[in-house]
Short mmCIF file of C-alpha atoms in Angstrom, two decimals:
data_model
loop_
_atom_site.label_atom_id
_atom_site.label_comp_id
_atom_site.label_asym_id
_atom_site.label_seq_id
_atom_site.Cartn_x
_atom_site.Cartn_y
_atom_site.Cartn_z
CA UNK A 1 113.28 105.72 55.88
CA UNK A 2 113.86 109.22 57.25
CA UNK A 3 113.92 110.79 53.71
CA UNK A 4 110.63 109.01 52.95
CA UNK A 5 109.03 110.40 56.10
CA UNK A 6 110.22 113.98 55.40
CA UNK A 7 108.58 113.88 52.00
CA UNK A 8 105.17 112.70 52.99
CA UNK A 9 104.37 113.58 56.53
CA UNK A 10 102.99 117.00 55.93
CA UNK A 11 99.51 115.38 55.50
CA UNK A 12 97.89 114.34 58.92
CA UNK A 13 96.02 111.36 57.42
CA UNK A 14 99.23 110.06 55.99
CA UNK A 15 101.02 110.66 59.27
CA UNK A 16 98.40 108.59 61.10
CA UNK A 17 98.84 105.82 58.57
CA UNK A 18 102.60 105.93 58.98
CA UNK A 19 102.24 105.85 62.80
CA UNK A 20 100.11 102.74 62.45
CA UNK A 21 102.63 101.11 60.18
CA UNK A 22 105.50 102.00 62.53
CA UNK A 23 103.83 100.46 65.55
CA UNK A 24 102.97 97.28 63.63
CA UNK A 25 106.52 97.01 62.19
CA UNK A 26 108.48 97.74 65.44
CA UNK A 27 106.21 97.15 68.49
CA UNK A 28 106.62 93.57 69.56
CA UNK A 29 103.48 91.86 70.83
CA UNK A 30 103.67 88.91 73.13
CA UNK A 31 100.10 88.54 74.21
CA UNK A 32 96.82 87.76 72.47
CA UNK A 33 94.46 90.14 73.96
CA UNK A 34 91.42 89.02 71.86
CA UNK A 35 91.92 85.34 72.83
CA UNK A 36 92.20 86.36 76.50
CA UNK A 37 88.89 88.26 76.50
CA UNK A 38 87.19 85.22 74.79
CA UNK A 39 88.49 82.31 76.84
CA UNK A 40 88.59 84.14 80.15
CA UNK A 41 84.87 85.14 79.82
CA UNK A 42 84.03 81.47 78.85
CA UNK A 43 85.93 80.08 81.85
CA UNK A 44 84.13 82.29 84.24
CA UNK A 45 80.72 81.32 82.68
CA UNK A 46 81.70 77.57 83.32
CA UNK A 47 82.51 78.34 86.92
CA UNK A 48 79.12 80.06 87.42
CA UNK A 49 77.28 77.04 86.11
CA UNK A 50 79.43 74.74 88.35
CA UNK A 51 77.82 76.54 91.36
CA UNK A 52 74.19 76.50 90.48
CA UNK A 53 74.29 79.80 88.56
CA UNK A 54 75.48 82.01 91.49
CA UNK A 55 79.20 82.89 91.84
CA UNK A 56 80.96 85.47 94.01
CA UNK A 57 84.14 86.44 92.12
CA UNK A 58 86.80 88.14 94.23
CA UNK A 59 88.64 90.60 91.95
CA UNK A 60 92.29 91.06 92.71
CA UNK A 61 94.53 93.74 91.22
CA UNK A 62 93.59 96.60 89.14
CA UNK A 63 90.64 96.59 86.83
CA UNK A 64 90.68 99.89 84.91
CA UNK A 65 94.41 100.61 84.74
CA UNK A 66 96.47 97.35 85.01
CA UNK A 67 99.60 98.85 83.71
CA UNK A 68 101.85 96.17 85.32
CA UNK A 69 100.07 93.53 83.19
CA UNK A 70 100.35 95.62 80.02
CA UNK A 71 104.12 96.13 80.62
CA UNK A 72 105.04 92.51 81.29
CA UNK A 73 102.68 91.11 78.66
CA UNK A 74 102.95 93.39 75.56
CA UNK A 75 99.56 93.34 73.85
CA UNK A 76 97.55 93.08 77.08
CA UNK A 77 95.45 96.21 77.26
CA UNK A 78 95.38 98.10 80.64
CA UNK A 79 91.56 97.62 80.65
CA UNK A 80 91.55 94.08 79.37
CA UNK A 81 89.84 92.68 82.48
CA UNK A 82 87.17 95.40 82.19
CA UNK A 83 86.71 94.50 78.57
CA UNK A 84 86.41 90.92 79.38
CA UNK A 85 83.81 91.54 82.05
CA UNK A 86 81.93 93.70 79.67
CA UNK A 87 81.25 90.58 77.55
CA UNK A 88 79.39 89.33 80.73
CA UNK A 89 77.82 92.63 81.81
CA UNK A 90 74.19 91.55 81.64
CA UNK A 91 74.82 88.86 84.25
CA UNK A 92 77.18 90.93 86.42
CA UNK A 93 76.47 92.81 89.64
CA UNK A 94 79.23 94.69 91.21
CA UNK A 95 79.75 95.11 95.01
CA UNK A 96 82.43 97.61 96.12
CA UNK A 97 84.19 96.94 99.47
CA UNK A 98 85.89 99.44 101.69
CA UNK A 99 87.29 98.92 105.25
CA UNK A 100 86.08 100.99 108.12
CA UNK A 101 89.71 101.08 109.27
CA UNK A 102 90.63 102.79 105.95
CA UNK A 103 87.83 105.25 106.23
CA UNK A 104 88.92 106.14 109.79
CA UNK A 105 92.60 106.63 108.71
CA UNK A 106 91.57 108.58 105.48
CA UNK A 107 93.82 106.06 103.57
CA UNK A 108 94.97 107.44 100.28
CA UNK A 109 95.53 105.71 96.91
CA UNK A 110 99.01 106.93 96.11
CA UNK A 111 98.56 106.48 92.35
CA UNK A 112 95.50 108.76 92.31
CA UNK A 113 96.03 110.99 95.27
CA UNK A 114 92.49 110.40 96.59
CA UNK A 115 91.09 108.79 99.68
CA UNK A 116 89.65 105.31 99.55
CA UNK A 117 86.18 106.68 100.47
CA UNK A 118 86.32 108.97 97.51
CA UNK A 119 87.68 106.20 95.26
CA UNK A 120 84.60 104.11 96.05
CA UNK A 121 82.46 106.79 94.37
CA UNK A 122 84.86 107.11 91.53
CA UNK A 123 84.88 103.38 90.93
CA UNK A 124 81.11 103.30 91.14
CA UNK A 125 80.71 106.10 88.55
CA UNK A 126 83.27 104.48 86.29
CA UNK A 127 81.44 101.14 86.29
CA UNK A 128 78.02 102.72 85.69
CA UNK A 129 79.41 104.85 82.80
CA UNK A 130 80.66 101.62 81.14
CA UNK A 131 77.12 99.93 81.53
CA UNK A 132 77.75 97.82 84.62
CA UNK A 133 75.18 97.44 87.41
CA UNK A 134 76.70 98.45 90.83
CA UNK A 135 74.47 96.94 93.48
CA UNK A 136 75.87 98.10 96.68
CA UNK A 137 78.82 99.04 98.98
CA UNK A 138 79.96 96.94 101.90
CA UNK A 139 81.81 98.54 104.77
CA UNK A 140 84.03 95.83 106.25
CA UNK A 141 85.87 95.65 109.65
CA UNK A 142 83.07 97.74 111.16
CA UNK A 143 83.40 98.01 114.92
CA UNK A 144 81.30 101.08 115.85
CA UNK A 145 83.49 103.68 114.03
CA UNK A 146 81.55 106.99 113.77
CA UNK A 147 83.38 107.72 110.60
CA UNK A 148 82.11 104.64 109.04
CA UNK A 149 78.54 105.37 110.22
CA UNK A 150 78.78 108.87 108.66
CA UNK A 151 80.12 107.46 105.44
CA UNK A 152 77.20 104.95 105.29
CA UNK A 153 74.67 107.83 105.83
CA UNK A 154 76.38 109.79 103.00
CA UNK A 155 76.19 106.93 100.53
CA UNK A 156 72.48 106.20 101.51
CA UNK A 157 71.62 109.89 100.84
CA UNK A 158 73.02 109.27 97.33
CA UNK A 159 70.75 106.25 96.96
CA UNK A 160 73.51 103.63 97.29
CA UNK A 161 72.63 100.49 99.25
CA UNK A 162 75.20 100.08 101.97
CA UNK A 163 75.95 97.23 104.33
CA UNK A 164 78.06 96.58 107.38
CA UNK A 165 80.19 93.54 107.90
CA UNK A 166 81.67 93.37 111.38
CA UNK A 167 85.18 92.97 112.61
CA UNK A 168 85.41 89.30 113.76
CA UNK A 169 87.74 88.38 116.53
CA UNK A 170 90.18 85.65 115.62
CA UNK A 171 89.56 86.03 111.82
CA UNK A 172 90.65 84.06 109.88
CA UNK A 173 91.82 81.23 112.12
CA UNK A 174 88.91 80.86 114.54
CA UNK A 175 86.91 78.79 112.13
CA UNK A 176 84.18 77.50 114.39
CA UNK A 177 83.37 81.08 115.61
CA UNK A 178 83.65 82.64 112.07
CA UNK A 179 81.24 80.17 110.54
CA UNK A 180 78.56 80.80 113.20
CA UNK A 181 75.70 83.10 113.87
CA UNK A 182 78.01 85.40 115.94
CA UNK A 183 80.67 85.50 113.17
CA UNK A 184 79.49 85.64 109.49
CA UNK A 185 75.98 85.32 110.70
CA UNK A 186 76.20 88.74 112.33
CA UNK A 187 77.03 90.44 109.05
CA UNK A 188 74.30 92.20 107.10
CA UNK A 189 73.17 90.06 104.26
CA UNK A 190 73.99 91.72 100.96
CA UNK A 191 70.99 91.33 98.68
CA UNK A 192 72.12 90.56 95.08
CA UNK A 193 70.11 89.73 92.02
CA UNK A 194 72.46 88.52 89.26
CA UNK A 195 74.39 85.32 88.68
CA UNK A 196 77.88 86.77 88.80
CA UNK A 197 78.65 89.04 91.75
CA UNK A 198 82.02 90.77 91.25
CA UNK A 199 83.54 91.95 94.45
CA UNK A 200 86.19 94.66 94.20
CA UNK A 201 87.69 97.44 96.28
CA UNK A 202 89.92 100.60 96.01
CA UNK A 203 93.00 98.69 97.26
CA UNK A 204 94.40 95.63 99.20
CA UNK A 205 93.32 94.85 102.73
CA UNK A 206 89.78 95.90 102.22
CA UNK A 207 88.18 92.60 103.13
CA UNK A 208 87.06 91.24 99.65
CA UNK A 209 87.52 87.56 100.45
CA UNK A 210 85.80 87.93 103.83
CA UNK A 211 82.78 89.58 102.10
CA UNK A 212 82.63 86.57 99.63
CA UNK A 213 82.85 84.04 102.34
CA UNK A 214 80.32 85.85 104.52
CA UNK A 215 77.94 85.84 101.47
CA UNK A 216 78.43 82.08 101.05
CA UNK A 217 77.47 81.44 104.64
CA UNK A 218 74.42 83.75 104.49
CA UNK A 219 73.29 82.59 101.21
CA UNK A 220 73.15 79.05 102.60
CA UNK A 221 71.31 80.38 105.62
CA UNK A 222 68.79 81.89 103.11
CA UNK A 223 68.42 78.51 101.30
CA UNK A 224 70.47 79.52 98.27
CA UNK A 225 73.35 77.78 96.61
CA UNK A 226 76.44 79.95 95.71
CA UNK A 227 80.09 79.60 94.86
CA UNK A 228 83.31 81.45 95.12
CA UNK A 229 86.25 81.99 92.81
CA UNK A 230 89.24 84.34 92.76
CA UNK A 231 90.27 86.45 89.70
CA UNK A 232 93.87 87.41 90.05
CA UNK A 233 96.31 87.75 87.15
CA UNK A 234 99.64 87.16 88.89
CA UNK A 235 101.60 84.98 89.54
CA UNK A 236 100.64 83.14 86.35
CA UNK A 237 99.93 79.60 87.64
CA UNK A 238 100.83 77.65 84.53
CA UNK A 239 104.30 79.45 83.92
CA UNK A 240 107.37 78.11 85.55
CA UNK A 241 108.23 79.44 89.06
CA UNK A 242 111.31 81.35 87.85
CA UNK A 243 109.76 82.68 84.67
CA UNK A 244 110.49 86.41 84.26
CA UNK A 245 106.73 87.18 84.15
CA UNK A 246 106.33 85.60 87.60
CA UNK A 247 109.65 87.11 88.83
CA UNK A 248 108.34 90.57 87.83
CA UNK A 249 105.33 89.92 90.04
CA UNK A 250 107.60 89.30 92.98
CA UNK A 251 109.42 92.61 92.18
CA UNK A 252 106.10 94.44 91.97
CA UNK A 253 105.09 93.12 95.42
CA UNK A 254 108.45 93.43 97.13
CA UNK A 255 107.00 95.87 99.63
CA UNK A 256 104.47 93.18 100.69
CA UNK A 257 107.13 90.52 100.78
CA UNK A 258 105.12 88.10 98.55
CA UNK A 259 107.01 85.01 97.44
CA UNK A 260 106.10 82.85 94.46
CA UNK A 261 105.84 79.15 95.38
CA UNK A 262 104.86 75.86 94.08
CA UNK A 263 101.38 75.04 95.24
CA UNK A 264 101.97 71.95 97.29
CA UNK A 265 98.19 71.21 97.59
CA UNK A 266 97.77 71.19 93.79
CA UNK A 267 100.87 69.01 93.34
CA UNK A 268 99.53 66.52 95.91
CA UNK A 269 96.08 66.40 94.40
CA UNK A 270 96.89 66.38 90.80
CA UNK A 271 100.60 65.51 90.51
CA UNK A 272 101.09 68.73 88.53
CA UNK A 273 103.11 71.82 89.27
CA UNK A 274 101.19 75.07 89.60
CA UNK A 275 102.50 78.41 90.81
CA UNK A 276 100.75 80.49 93.51
CA UNK A 277 102.09 82.89 96.18
CA UNK A 278 102.79 82.46 99.77
CA UNK A 279 99.78 84.12 101.41
CA UNK A 280 97.28 82.09 99.39
CA UNK A 281 99.07 78.88 100.11
CA UNK A 282 99.40 79.59 103.85
CA UNK A 283 95.64 80.54 104.21
CA UNK A 284 94.32 77.58 102.24
CA UNK A 285 94.01 75.18 105.28
CA UNK A 286 91.91 77.87 106.96
CA UNK A 287 89.83 78.41 103.81
CA UNK A 288 89.43 74.62 103.50
CA UNK A 289 87.97 74.41 106.99
CA UNK A 290 85.67 77.37 106.29
CA UNK A 291 84.43 75.85 103.07
CA UNK A 292 83.75 72.59 104.88
CA UNK A 293 81.77 74.52 107.47
CA UNK A 294 79.81 76.41 104.87
CA UNK A 295 79.28 73.67 102.19
CA UNK A 296 79.91 70.49 104.16
CA UNK A 297 82.83 69.81 101.75
CA UNK A 298 85.39 71.97 100.00
CA UNK A 299 84.93 72.07 96.19
CA UNK A 300 88.46 72.94 95.76
CA UNK A 301 91.58 70.87 96.30
CA UNK A 302 94.10 73.61 96.12
CA UNK A 303 94.40 77.36 96.22
CA UNK A 304 95.20 77.31 92.52
CA UNK A 305 91.83 75.58 91.90
CA UNK A 306 90.08 78.66 93.33
CA UNK A 307 91.46 80.90 90.55
CA UNK A 308 90.00 81.56 87.11
CA UNK A 309 93.12 83.04 85.55
CA UNK A 310 93.62 82.14 81.88
CA UNK A 311 96.43 84.64 81.16
CA UNK A 312 99.09 81.92 80.65
CA UNK A 313 97.16 80.40 77.73
CA UNK A 314 97.20 83.69 75.82
CA UNK A 315 100.94 84.31 75.63
CA UNK A 316 101.72 84.37 71.93
CA UNK A 317 105.48 85.17 72.02
CA UNK A 318 107.28 83.96 75.23
CA UNK A 319 110.48 85.67 74.28
CA UNK A 320 108.75 89.11 74.00
CA UNK A 321 107.12 88.74 77.37
CA UNK A 322 110.46 87.66 78.97
CA UNK A 323 112.19 90.67 77.74
CA UNK A 324 109.40 92.95 78.79
CA UNK A 325 109.35 91.41 82.24
CA UNK A 326 113.11 91.96 82.67
CA UNK A 327 112.60 95.57 81.88
CA UNK A 328 109.83 95.72 84.43
CA UNK A 329 112.02 94.21 87.14
CA UNK A 330 114.68 96.92 86.54
CA UNK A 331 111.90 99.59 86.52
CA UNK A 332 110.75 98.23 89.96
CA UNK A 333 114.24 98.33 91.22
CA UNK A 334 114.65 102.05 90.40
CA UNK A 335 111.13 102.75 91.79
CA UNK A 336 112.34 101.18 95.13
CA UNK A 337 115.64 103.19 95.08
CA UNK A 338 113.56 106.35 94.57
CA UNK A 339 111.30 105.52 97.46
CA UNK A 340 114.30 104.89 99.62
CA UNK A 341 115.81 108.16 98.71
CA UNK A 342 112.52 109.98 99.39
CA UNK A 343 112.20 108.41 102.80
CA UNK A 344 109.09 106.23 102.10
CA UNK A 345 110.95 102.97 101.13
CA UNK A 346 113.34 100.55 102.91
CA UNK A 347 116.52 98.64 102.21
CA UNK A 348 114.75 95.31 102.42
CA UNK A 349 112.66 96.07 99.36
CA UNK A 350 115.67 97.29 97.30
CA UNK A 351 117.70 94.22 98.33
CA UNK A 352 114.92 91.80 97.49
CA UNK A 353 114.63 93.21 93.94
CA UNK A 354 118.47 93.15 93.59
CA UNK A 355 118.39 89.44 94.38
CA UNK A 356 115.67 88.92 91.72
CA UNK A 357 118.07 90.37 89.14
CA UNK A 358 120.19 87.18 89.66
CA UNK A 359 117.23 84.88 89.03
CA UNK A 360 116.73 86.28 85.50
CA UNK A 361 120.44 86.97 84.88
CA UNK A 362 120.35 90.74 84.50
CA UNK A 363 121.60 93.93 86.21
CA UNK A 364 120.67 97.60 85.79
CA UNK A 365 123.03 97.97 82.88
CA UNK A 366 120.85 95.55 80.87
CA UNK A 367 118.56 98.60 80.31
CA UNK A 368 119.98 100.39 77.26
CA UNK A 369 118.33 103.70 78.13
CA UNK A 370 119.95 103.75 81.55
CA UNK A 371 123.44 103.30 80.04
CA UNK A 372 122.77 106.01 77.46
CA UNK A 373 121.46 108.50 79.92
CA UNK A 374 124.46 108.02 82.22
CA UNK A 375 126.88 108.42 79.22
CA UNK A 376 125.12 111.70 78.19
CA UNK A 377 125.56 112.90 81.82
CA UNK A 378 129.31 112.27 81.67
CA UNK A 379 129.52 114.09 78.34
CA UNK A 380 127.64 117.07 79.65
CA UNK A 381 129.87 117.21 82.68
CA UNK A 382 127.20 116.22 85.17
CA UNK A 383 124.18 118.02 83.79
CA UNK A 384 120.84 116.28 84.33
CA UNK A 385 120.21 113.97 81.34
CA UNK A 386 117.77 111.50 79.97
CA UNK A 387 117.51 108.81 77.23
CA UNK A 388 114.84 106.76 75.54
CA UNK A 389 114.98 103.57 73.54
CA UNK A 390 112.46 103.73 70.68
CA UNK A 391 110.62 100.76 69.25
CA UNK A 392 113.05 100.45 66.34
CA UNK A 393 116.06 100.31 68.73
CA UNK A 394 117.11 103.95 68.28
CA UNK A 395 118.44 105.64 71.29
CA UNK A 396 117.53 109.37 71.80
CA UNK A 397 119.21 111.38 74.51
CA UNK A 398 118.83 114.87 76.03
CA UNK A 399 120.09 117.15 78.66
CA UNK A 400 118.63 120.05 80.68
CA UNK A 401 119.10 123.52 79.22
CA UNK A 402 118.08 127.04 80.32
CA UNK A 403 114.77 126.58 78.58
CA UNK A 404 113.81 122.89 79.02
CA UNK A 405 114.19 120.28 81.65
CA UNK A 406 115.88 116.99 80.46
CA UNK A 407 112.51 115.19 80.42
CA UNK A 408 110.88 117.89 78.34
CA UNK A 409 113.77 117.98 76.01
CA UNK A 410 113.70 114.25 75.64
CA UNK A 411 110.07 114.25 74.54
CA UNK A 412 110.84 116.93 71.93
CA UNK A 413 113.93 115.20 70.50
CA UNK A 414 112.18 111.85 70.33
CA UNK A 415 109.01 113.28 68.72
CA UNK A 416 111.05 115.23 66.13
CA UNK A 417 112.94 111.96 65.23
CA UNK A 418 109.78 109.98 64.90
CA UNK A 419 108.14 112.67 62.87
CA UNK A 420 111.16 112.84 60.52
CA UNK A 421 112.13 116.36 61.64
CA UNK A 422 115.86 117.17 61.65
CA UNK A 423 117.39 117.52 65.06
CA UNK A 424 118.57 121.10 64.12
CA UNK A 425 115.08 122.45 63.54
CA UNK A 426 113.77 124.39 66.52
CA UNK A 427 110.07 123.69 67.25
CA UNK A 428 109.84 126.83 69.36
CA UNK A 429 112.08 129.70 69.78
CA UNK A 430 113.36 131.34 72.93
CA UNK A 431 111.05 134.32 72.55
CA UNK A 432 108.04 131.98 72.81
CA UNK A 433 109.35 130.16 75.89
CA UNK A 434 110.53 133.10 77.85
CA UNK A 435 107.02 134.55 78.48
CA UNK A 436 105.89 131.18 79.83
CA UNK A 437 108.96 131.12 82.14
CA UNK A 438 108.27 134.68 83.25
CA UNK A 439 104.71 133.67 84.22
CA UNK A 440 106.01 130.59 86.20
CA UNK A 441 108.45 132.72 88.14
CA UNK A 442 106.62 136.06 88.68
CA UNK A 443 103.04 134.95 88.75
CA UNK A 444 103.13 131.42 89.94
CA UNK A 445 106.14 131.81 92.20
CA UNK A 446 107.97 128.83 90.87
CA UNK A 447 111.62 128.45 91.57
CA UNK A 448 112.17 126.45 88.40
CA UNK A 449 112.00 128.33 85.15
CA UNK A 450 112.51 125.39 82.88
CA UNK A 451 109.51 124.01 81.16
CA UNK A 452 108.15 120.64 82.26
CA UNK A 453 106.79 118.09 79.85
CA UNK A 454 103.16 119.09 80.25
CA UNK A 455 104.11 122.73 79.55
CA UNK A 456 106.00 121.74 76.46
CA UNK A 457 103.13 119.77 75.11
CA UNK A 458 100.71 122.58 75.64
CA UNK A 459 103.03 124.94 73.90
CA UNK A 460 103.38 122.55 70.94
CA UNK A 461 99.60 122.23 70.88
CA UNK A 462 99.14 125.96 70.60
CA UNK A 463 101.88 126.37 67.96
CA UNK A 464 100.51 123.44 65.96
CA UNK A 465 97.68 125.57 64.72
CA UNK A 466 100.05 127.47 62.52
CA UNK A 467 103.25 125.26 62.39
CA UNK A 468 103.41 122.10 60.45
CA UNK A 469 106.47 120.70 62.33
CA UNK A 470 104.63 121.08 65.67
CA UNK A 471 101.62 119.29 64.25
CA UNK A 472 103.92 116.40 63.02
CA UNK A 473 105.67 116.23 66.37
CA UNK A 474 102.46 115.99 68.26
CA UNK A 475 100.99 113.31 65.95
CA UNK A 476 104.14 111.20 66.55
CA UNK A 477 103.68 111.03 70.37
CA UNK A 478 101.56 107.77 70.24
CA UNK A 479 104.69 106.07 68.85
CA UNK A 480 106.29 106.56 72.32
CA UNK A 481 103.95 103.97 73.87
CA UNK A 482 105.92 101.00 75.18
CA UNK A 483 109.32 102.70 74.92
CA UNK A 484 111.87 102.62 77.78
CA UNK A 485 113.38 105.79 79.16
CA UNK A 486 115.77 106.69 82.02
CA UNK A 487 116.59 110.00 83.76
CA UNK A 488 119.82 110.65 85.76
CA UNK A 489 117.68 112.50 88.33
CA UNK A 490 114.40 111.95 90.01
CA UNK A 491 111.83 113.75 87.79
CA UNK A 492 109.05 115.97 89.14
CA UNK A 493 105.68 114.38 89.59
CA UNK A 494 104.09 116.31 86.70
CA UNK A 495 106.68 114.84 84.35
CA UNK A 496 106.33 111.26 85.74
CA UNK A 497 102.54 111.50 85.10
CA UNK A 498 103.05 112.54 81.45
CA UNK A 499 105.50 109.73 80.83
CA UNK A 500 102.92 107.32 82.29
CA UNK A 501 100.09 108.68 80.14
CA UNK A 502 102.25 108.33 77.14
CA UNK A 503 102.87 104.73 78.00
CA UNK A 504 106.75 105.26 78.48
CA UNK A 505 108.43 103.07 80.99
CA UNK A 506 110.40 105.59 82.97
CA UNK A 507 113.22 104.87 85.48
CA UNK A 508 115.24 107.39 87.46
CA UNK A 509 118.55 107.40 89.35
CA UNK A 510 117.83 108.08 93.14
CA UNK A 511 119.42 111.67 92.84
CA UNK A 512 117.99 115.13 93.13
CA UNK A 513 119.10 117.73 90.72
CA UNK A 514 120.92 120.41 92.68
CA UNK A 515 120.36 122.84 89.93
CA UNK A 516 116.52 121.82 89.81
CA UNK A 517 115.42 120.04 86.65
#
């Protein structure tokens, strides 16, 4: 196949055709994304009709960039939930929730590096750009915080309707007080105009469920009928408890100490096994009492009943999803190790994921790129090394040099292989890289002269104007999506972001490069 590639890939259009063929040939798909969008939207429509054409839908997890779901369910697009909701956009009103406590603490989204209050505006703009109607913002846990009042004033100056929902003493267990005029009745009633109200937030702990329940109470006080449902992807309720997809969810939430469990309420009511997680199961008796206070009777017999998750019905190849989930568990293990080494993690998180290894019958050596990177390190006498497993099973390795860090070298080596360029061919010479290094050291005062992945890609882009090999290497980058890579040292943040944008599952040993990568 390599000879064939070398003969034809000088034409960009043919290269794109080959890339498409390569992905279809080698990338294994385990999830039917089109089916998911179709049946999930239909299921939500049914739930709306069940509650008199008004439903408050609590949205759990990430909406725009659900990379965890796309990793464990190959074929699931990171924005699948958004695409599904887009099918219902004419009936949707979005309410964004932020906690006054998070405003006061300037809480930051670690994946984006911005505060929650800034992310509310980012989310709002992103929704509007995609054709959604964003009705309002609700500030929860309000208890007179001046920062929350200032933030509300800021939003209202921007023309954004903003409401306060108050901190309720004894929430969620003091049911009689919560479902009273001094509890939910004290909250400002959020005026909505569409059948489906999607309640979302920048992150966990914002108070989404409380907003939904408060609205149910106040809708009833206004003489309206409304319902509640929860839209959360994991754990997948109709997969076995120890299925790798569900185990991967436990690994992803090891810092929260979530535990997947059989829903005892569902088993008692229907005689069927359904999977949920400990917090939803533990809180259900409280929610049951709240629903009875608001409705007079609870429309749901179990916490699983409250969900509208149809993911489990859209798995098209279970073996593919099992394999991807095992890779994700290992990835989460190394992430926890890196956090521990950086001082932001703890032993309990690492130990929990190590125990999950046993439940799916793997260890870190199960990851081929990890083994290959360590072998390359030994061969290079301890030099920082990296490896990637391509979609066709080929392993590509690299090590740090005077010019390139091991991560940058890995991208170059992999791109050359995928584009059919011989390994001996140099995409850029030393006299091209040295001026960039000089600028880094003398002008930008960097201590590391080696080029990072973003700098290498920029250099390739500039050279591609006049060099066919560079054009071919750049065009091959999409073929790295879904591949698994490992580094023997923790990579700089800029490299990590590039791997993430390319869709590469990266893991790193919890070691710092004493020579600086």
